[in-house]
Coordinates of N, CA and C in Angstrom, one line a residue:
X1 N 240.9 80.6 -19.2 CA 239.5 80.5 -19.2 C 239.0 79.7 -20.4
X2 N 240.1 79.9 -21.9 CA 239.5 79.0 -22.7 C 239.9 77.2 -22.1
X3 N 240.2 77.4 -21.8 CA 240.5 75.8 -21.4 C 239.5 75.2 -20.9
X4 N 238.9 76.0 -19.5 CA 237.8 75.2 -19.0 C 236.7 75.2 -20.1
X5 N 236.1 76.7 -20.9 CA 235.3 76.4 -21.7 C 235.0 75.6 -22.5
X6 N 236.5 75.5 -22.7 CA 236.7 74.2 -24.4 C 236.8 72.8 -23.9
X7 N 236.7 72.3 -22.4 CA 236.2 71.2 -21.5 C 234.9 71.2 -21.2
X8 N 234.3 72.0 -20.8 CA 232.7 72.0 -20.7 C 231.9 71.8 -22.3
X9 N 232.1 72.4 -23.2 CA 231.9 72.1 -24.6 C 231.5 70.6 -24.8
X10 N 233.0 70.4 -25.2 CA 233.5 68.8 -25.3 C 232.6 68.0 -24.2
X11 N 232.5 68.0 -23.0 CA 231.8 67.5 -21.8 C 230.7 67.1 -22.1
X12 N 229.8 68.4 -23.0 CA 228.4 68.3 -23.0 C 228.4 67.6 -24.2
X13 N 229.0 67.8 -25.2 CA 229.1 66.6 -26.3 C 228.8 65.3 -26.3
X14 N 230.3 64.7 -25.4 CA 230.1 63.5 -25.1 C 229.2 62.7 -24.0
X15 N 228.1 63.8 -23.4 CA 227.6 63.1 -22.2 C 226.4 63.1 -23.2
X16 N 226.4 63.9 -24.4 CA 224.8 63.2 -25.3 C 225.3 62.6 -25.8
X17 N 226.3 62.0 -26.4 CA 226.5 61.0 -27.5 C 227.0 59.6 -26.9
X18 N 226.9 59.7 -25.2 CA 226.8 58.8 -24.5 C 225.4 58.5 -24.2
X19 N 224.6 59.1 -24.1 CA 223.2 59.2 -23.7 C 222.1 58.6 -25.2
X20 N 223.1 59.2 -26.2 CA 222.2 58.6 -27.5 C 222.5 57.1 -27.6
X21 N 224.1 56.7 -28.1 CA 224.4 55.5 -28.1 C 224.0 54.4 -26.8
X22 N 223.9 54.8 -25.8 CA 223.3 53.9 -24.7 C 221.8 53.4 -25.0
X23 N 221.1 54.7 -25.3 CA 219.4 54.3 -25.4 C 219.8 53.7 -26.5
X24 N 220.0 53.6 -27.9 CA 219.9 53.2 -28.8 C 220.0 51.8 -28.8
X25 N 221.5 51.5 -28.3 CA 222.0 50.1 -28.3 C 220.4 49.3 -27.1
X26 N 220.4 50.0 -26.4 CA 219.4 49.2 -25.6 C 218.4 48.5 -25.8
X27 N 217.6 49.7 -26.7 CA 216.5 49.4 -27.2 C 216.8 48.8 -28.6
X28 N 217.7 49.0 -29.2 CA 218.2 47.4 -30.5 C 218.7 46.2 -30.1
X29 N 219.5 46.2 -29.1 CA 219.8 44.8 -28.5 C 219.3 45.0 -26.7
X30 N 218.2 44.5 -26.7 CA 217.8 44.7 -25.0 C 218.5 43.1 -24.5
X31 N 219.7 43.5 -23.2 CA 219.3 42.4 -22.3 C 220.3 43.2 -21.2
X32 N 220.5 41.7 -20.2 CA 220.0 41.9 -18.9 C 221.7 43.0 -18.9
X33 N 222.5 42.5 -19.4 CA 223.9 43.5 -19.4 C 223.8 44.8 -19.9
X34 N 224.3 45.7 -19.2 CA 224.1 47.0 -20.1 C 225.6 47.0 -20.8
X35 N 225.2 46.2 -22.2 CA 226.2 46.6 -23.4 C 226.2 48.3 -23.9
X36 N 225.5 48.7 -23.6 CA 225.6 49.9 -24.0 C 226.7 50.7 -23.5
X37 N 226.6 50.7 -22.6 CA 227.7 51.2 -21.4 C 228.9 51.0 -21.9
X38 N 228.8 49.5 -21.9 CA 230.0 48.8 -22.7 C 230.7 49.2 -23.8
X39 N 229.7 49.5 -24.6 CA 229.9 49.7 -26.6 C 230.6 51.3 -26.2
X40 N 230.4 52.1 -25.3 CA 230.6 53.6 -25.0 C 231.8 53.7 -24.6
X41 N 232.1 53.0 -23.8 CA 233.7 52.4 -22.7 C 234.6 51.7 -24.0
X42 N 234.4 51.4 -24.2 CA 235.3 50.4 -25.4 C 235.8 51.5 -26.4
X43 N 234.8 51.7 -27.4 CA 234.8 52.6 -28.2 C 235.6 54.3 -27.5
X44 N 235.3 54.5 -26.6 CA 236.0 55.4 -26.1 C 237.3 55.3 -25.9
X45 N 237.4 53.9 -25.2 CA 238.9 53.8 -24.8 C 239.8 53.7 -25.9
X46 N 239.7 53.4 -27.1 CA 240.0 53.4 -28.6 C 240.4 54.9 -28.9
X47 N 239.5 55.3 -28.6 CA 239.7 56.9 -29.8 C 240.1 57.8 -28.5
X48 N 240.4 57.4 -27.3 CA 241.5 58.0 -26.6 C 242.4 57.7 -26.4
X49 N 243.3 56.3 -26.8 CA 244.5 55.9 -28.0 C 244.7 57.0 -28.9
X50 N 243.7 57.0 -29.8 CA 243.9 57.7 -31.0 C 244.6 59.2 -30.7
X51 N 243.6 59.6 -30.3 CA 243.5 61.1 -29.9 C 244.6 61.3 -29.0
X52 N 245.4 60.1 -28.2 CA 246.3 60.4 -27.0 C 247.9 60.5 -28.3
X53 N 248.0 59.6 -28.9 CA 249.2 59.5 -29.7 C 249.1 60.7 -31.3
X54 N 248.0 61.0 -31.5 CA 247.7 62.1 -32.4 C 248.5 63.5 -31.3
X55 N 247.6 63.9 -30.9 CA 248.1 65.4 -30.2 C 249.4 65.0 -28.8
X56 N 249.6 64.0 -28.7 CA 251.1 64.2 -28.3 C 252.3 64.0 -29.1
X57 N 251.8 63.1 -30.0 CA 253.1 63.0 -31.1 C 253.1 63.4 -32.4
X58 N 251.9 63.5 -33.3 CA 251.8 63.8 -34.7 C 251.5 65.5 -34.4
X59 N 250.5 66.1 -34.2 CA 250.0 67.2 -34.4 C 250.1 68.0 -33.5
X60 N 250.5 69.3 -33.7 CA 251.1 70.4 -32.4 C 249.6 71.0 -33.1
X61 N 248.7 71.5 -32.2 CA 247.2 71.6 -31.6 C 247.4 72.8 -30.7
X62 N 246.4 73.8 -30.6 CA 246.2 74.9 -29.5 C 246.0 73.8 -28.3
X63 N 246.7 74.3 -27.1 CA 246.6 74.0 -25.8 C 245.4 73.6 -25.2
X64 N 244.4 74.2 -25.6 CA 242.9 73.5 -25.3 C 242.2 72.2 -25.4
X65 N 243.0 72.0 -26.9 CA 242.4 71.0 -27.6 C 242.2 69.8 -27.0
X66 N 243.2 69.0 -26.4 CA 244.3 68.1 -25.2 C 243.0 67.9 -24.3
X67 N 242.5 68.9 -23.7 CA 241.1 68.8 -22.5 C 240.0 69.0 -22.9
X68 N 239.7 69.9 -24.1 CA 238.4 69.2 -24.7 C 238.1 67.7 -25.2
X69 N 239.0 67.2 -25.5 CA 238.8 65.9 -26.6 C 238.9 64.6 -25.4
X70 N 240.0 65.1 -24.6 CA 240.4 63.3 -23.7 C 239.7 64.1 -22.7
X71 N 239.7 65.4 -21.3 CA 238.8 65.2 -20.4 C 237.3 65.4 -20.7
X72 N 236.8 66.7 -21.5 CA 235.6 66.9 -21.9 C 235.1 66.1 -22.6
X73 N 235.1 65.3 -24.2 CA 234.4 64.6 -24.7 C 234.3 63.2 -24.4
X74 N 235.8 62.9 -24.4 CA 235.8 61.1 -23.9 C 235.5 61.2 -23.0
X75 N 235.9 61.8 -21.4 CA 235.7 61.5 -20.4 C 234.5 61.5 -19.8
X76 N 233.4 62.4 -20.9 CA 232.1 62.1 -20.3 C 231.2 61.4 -21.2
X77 N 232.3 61.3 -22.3 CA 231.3 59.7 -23.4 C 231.8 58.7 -22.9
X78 N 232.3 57.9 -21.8 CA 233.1 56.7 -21.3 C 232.5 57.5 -20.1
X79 N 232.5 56.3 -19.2 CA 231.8 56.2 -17.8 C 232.0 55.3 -16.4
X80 N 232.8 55.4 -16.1 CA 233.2 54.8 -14.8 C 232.1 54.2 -13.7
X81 N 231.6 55.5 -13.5 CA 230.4 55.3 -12.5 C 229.2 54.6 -12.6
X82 N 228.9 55.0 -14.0 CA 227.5 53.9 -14.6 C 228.4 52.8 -14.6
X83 N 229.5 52.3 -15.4 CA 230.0 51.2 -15.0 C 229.7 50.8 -13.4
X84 N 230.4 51.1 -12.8 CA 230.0 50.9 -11.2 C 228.7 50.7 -10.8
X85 N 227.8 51.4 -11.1 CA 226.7 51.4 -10.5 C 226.1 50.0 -10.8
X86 N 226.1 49.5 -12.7 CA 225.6 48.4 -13.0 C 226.3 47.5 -12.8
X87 N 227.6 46.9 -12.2 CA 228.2 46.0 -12.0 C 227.7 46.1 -10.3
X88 N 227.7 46.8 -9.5 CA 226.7 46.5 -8.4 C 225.4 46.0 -8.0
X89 N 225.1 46.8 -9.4 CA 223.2 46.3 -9.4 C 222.9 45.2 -9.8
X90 N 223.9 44.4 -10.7 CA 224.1 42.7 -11.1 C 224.4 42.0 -9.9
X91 N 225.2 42.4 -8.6 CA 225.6 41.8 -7.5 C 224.6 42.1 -6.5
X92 N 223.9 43.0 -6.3 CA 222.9 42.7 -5.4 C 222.1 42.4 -5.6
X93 N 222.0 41.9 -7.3 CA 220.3 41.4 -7.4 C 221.0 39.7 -7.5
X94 N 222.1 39.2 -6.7 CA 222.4 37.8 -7.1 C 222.6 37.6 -8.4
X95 N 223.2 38.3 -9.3 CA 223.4 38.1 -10.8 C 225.0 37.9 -11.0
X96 N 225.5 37.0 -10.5 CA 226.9 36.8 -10.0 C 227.3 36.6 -11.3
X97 N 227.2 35.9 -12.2 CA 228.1 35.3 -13.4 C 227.7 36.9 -14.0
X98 N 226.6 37.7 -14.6 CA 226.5 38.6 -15.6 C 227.3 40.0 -14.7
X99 N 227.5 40.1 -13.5 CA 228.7 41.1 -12.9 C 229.9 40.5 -13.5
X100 N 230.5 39.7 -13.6 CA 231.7 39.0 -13.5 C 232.0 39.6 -14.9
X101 N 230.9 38.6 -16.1 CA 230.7 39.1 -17.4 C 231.2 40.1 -17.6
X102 N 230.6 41.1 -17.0 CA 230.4 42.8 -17.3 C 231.8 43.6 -17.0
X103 N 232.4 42.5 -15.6 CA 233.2 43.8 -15.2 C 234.4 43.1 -16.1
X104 N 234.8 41.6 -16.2 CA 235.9 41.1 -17.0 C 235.9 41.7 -18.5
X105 N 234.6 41.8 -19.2 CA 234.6 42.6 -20.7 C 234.9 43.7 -20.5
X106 N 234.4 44.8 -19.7 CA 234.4 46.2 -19.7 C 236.3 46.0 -19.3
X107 N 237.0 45.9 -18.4 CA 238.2 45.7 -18.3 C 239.4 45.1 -19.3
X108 N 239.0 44.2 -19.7 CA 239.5 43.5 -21.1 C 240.2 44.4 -22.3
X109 N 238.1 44.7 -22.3 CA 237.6 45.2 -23.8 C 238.6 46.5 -23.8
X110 N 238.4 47.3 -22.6 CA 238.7 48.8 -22.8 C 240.0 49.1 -22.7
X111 N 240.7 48.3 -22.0 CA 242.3 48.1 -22.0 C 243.0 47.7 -23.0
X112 N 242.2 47.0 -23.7 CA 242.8 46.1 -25.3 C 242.4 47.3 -26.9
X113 N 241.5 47.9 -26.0 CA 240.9 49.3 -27.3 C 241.9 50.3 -27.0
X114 N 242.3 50.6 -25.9 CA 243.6 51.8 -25.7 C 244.8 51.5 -26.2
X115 N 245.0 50.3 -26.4 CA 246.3 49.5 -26.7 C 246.1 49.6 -28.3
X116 N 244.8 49.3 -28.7 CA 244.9 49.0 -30.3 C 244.8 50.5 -30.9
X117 N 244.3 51.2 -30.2 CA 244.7 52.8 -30.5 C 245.5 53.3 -30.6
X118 N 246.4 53.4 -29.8 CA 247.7 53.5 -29.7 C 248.6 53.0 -30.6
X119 N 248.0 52.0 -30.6 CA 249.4 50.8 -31.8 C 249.4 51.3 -33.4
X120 N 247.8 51.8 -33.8 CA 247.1 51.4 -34.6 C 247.7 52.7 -35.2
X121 N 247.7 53.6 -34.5 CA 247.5 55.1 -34.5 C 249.6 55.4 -34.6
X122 N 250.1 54.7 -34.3 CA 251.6 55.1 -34.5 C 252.1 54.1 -35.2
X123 N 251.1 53.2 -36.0 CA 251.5 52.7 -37.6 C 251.5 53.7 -38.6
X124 N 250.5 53.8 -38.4 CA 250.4 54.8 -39.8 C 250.7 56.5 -39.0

């Protein structure tokens, strides 16, 4: 039972500190891409590198810890679906190059931040 609790916790964490960082970046850099999204996906996919080679290889952690941090916090501060939804709403409003934009960076970006996590994180 602690497991799910210590996943719902973590969940509600990162779905505000996706919620803050989104409005924020928005309203400091407004345009037509939602970087926000972006800056959330990237940065996430980084520190769940981090947090993936930390608690499988450096630090033996209570069993919970594992699902609060990668499914509960990252998984609801990183976002798939808003991803999805805005790389749609760029294609049906004819916004062919800033979908392309959006989905090639978010792909890139977040694949190259899990990697540098990872690497970064089993140097030191």
């Amino acid at each position: 039972m602690l497991i799910y609790l210590s996943v719902a916790i973590g969940g509600a964490f990162g779905a505000m500190a996706r919620f803050w960082v989104s409005q924020w970046f928005a309203k400091t850099f407004p345009s037509e891409i939602a970087y926000g999204t972006l800056l959330v996906n990237v940065v996430g996919s980084f520190l769940i590198g981090i947090v993936f080679v930390l608690i499988t290889e450096r630090i033996e952690v209570q069993a919970y810890y594992k699902p609060m941090l990668m499914t509960g916090f990252l998984g609801a501060f990183t976002t798939f679906s808003t991803f999805s939804l805005e790389s749609l709403t760029h294609i049906m409003a004819g916004q062919y190059i800033h979908a392309l934009a959006y989905i090639t960076l978010s792909l890139l970006l977040c694949i190259s931040a899990t990697f540098l996590g990872i690497t970064i994180t089993r140097f030191f």
